[in-house]
Amino acid sequence: MSEKRKGETPTMSAELVVQGGAPSVGSPTSAITKIEAPKPKKKTESALKSFISGGVGGVCVVLTGHPLDLIKVKMQVGGASGSVFGMLSNTFRTEGIRGLYRGVSAPLVAVTPIFALSFWGFDMGKRVVSWYEETVNGKTMDGNYTIPQIAVAGGLSGIPTSLVMAPSERVKCLLQVQDAAGSGGKVKYTGMMDCAQQLYRQGGMRSLYKGLGATFLRDVPGSLAWFLTYEVAKKELMRIQGVDSSQLSPVAVMTAGGIAGMACWGVSIPPDVIKSRWQTAPDGQYKGLIDVYRKLVAAEGHGALISGMRPALIRAFPANAACFMGMELSRKALAFMD
């Protein structure tokens, strides 16, 4: 039965022996039916695993990067100037470690769902891309995505995160700049919950979500750049090291993550400046985001749109290196969930 008919091309990848008697002479196919083995699909990662590992990465990014985020917001809103490290040293001398982590409670409390949603959203974005390719274009996806497909999935991940991020960013920015706003030593907000409660009493959910549109403008393109850069950098480092994703060295993972963070903030800083101004401004100061942009450029020039770029980029590399390292380690630890 192993003998092929003359001229037959062995294209089939599997053989199935049919039970029920010996084959008749001249009819070898009555005994053997050849079937095409289906192309194996790459196993889909658990959505819950993406959610949990993203949360771990988020905690890492906040604890690593918050002091520099504090300086960024002060430069964007409070008019602070000087070198980044000089401002960090001055804050530490005058306020200690608590001063460097002022306002950290808001992003730390929200960071688990935000980053969890980000990585979950990226996973869901890839599933949407796979569904579209298989349903509309009739292609079979094997888990290898093109650059445009990764970009689409990354952009989609910014939508759910913005919905959670907007009120957290509003509270964080107000807490970070209240001393710089000339309060005469008396702070307006005693903490995260007090700030959120005051905002809600003043204007309800609308007040808490002030800046949602600006958050979308920042996070959708930022997420696109973040995930796209990480995936491209990681694949290039895998090629250089001659290994697959699971064998990539920690240094390579952190390098890809750091580069991705810098790419993200390079795209995100201009809308982040507008968001910070809008979210910390008293009611009535601006008519909307376009008004913020016009008044900002008229008063301070286009250079104001990249204020805070230095601390953001300095923060971006270590913070996002820690984020992706924490995410990748937790993914390996949660491999049993796939």
mmCIF file of C-alpha atoms in Angstrom, residues 10 13 16 46 61 66 103 114 117 123 137 150 169 177-178 189 195 204 225 247 331:
data_model
loop_
_atom_site.group_PDB
_atom_site.id
_atom_site.type_symbol
_atom_site.label_atom_id
_atom_site.label_comp_id
_atom_site.label_asym_id
_atom_site.label_seq_id
_atom_site.Cartn_x
_atom_site.Cartn_y
_atom_site.Cartn_z
ATOM 1 C CA PRO A 10 2.292 13.063 -3.001
ATOM 2 C CA SER A 13 -0.139 15.126 4.424
ATOM 3 C CA LEU A 16 -6.518 7.163 6.886
ATOM 4 C CA SER A 46 -6.409 33.561 27.579
ATOM 5 C CA VAL A 61 5.401 51.285 35.293
ATOM 6 C CA HIS A 66 5.889 58.424 38.854
ATOM 7 C CA GLY A 103 -0.445 62.070 43.592
ATOM 8 C CA ILE A 114 -5.922 50.634 32.984
ATOM 9 C CA LEU A 117 -7.449 46.842 29.912
ATOM 10 C CA ASP A 123 -5.518 40.921 22.692
ATOM 11 C CA ASN A 137 -11.012 38.016 3.372
ATOM 12 C CA ILE A 150 -0.630 45.136 14.838
ATOM 13 C CA GLU A 169 -5.784 61.599 35.020
ATOM 14 C CA VAL A 177 -0.258 70.950 40.525
ATOM 15 C CA GLN A 178 -2.264 72.249 43.474
ATOM 16 C CA TYR A 189 -7.532 68.608 48.027
ATOM 17 C CA CYS A 195 -10.464 65.432 45.064
ATOM 18 C CA GLY A 204 -21.090 65.227 38.619
ATOM 19 C CA ALA A 225 2.813 53.404 18.611
ATOM 20 C CA GLN A 247 13.646 32.537 24.995
ATOM 21 C CA ARG A 331 2.631 35.750 31.303
#
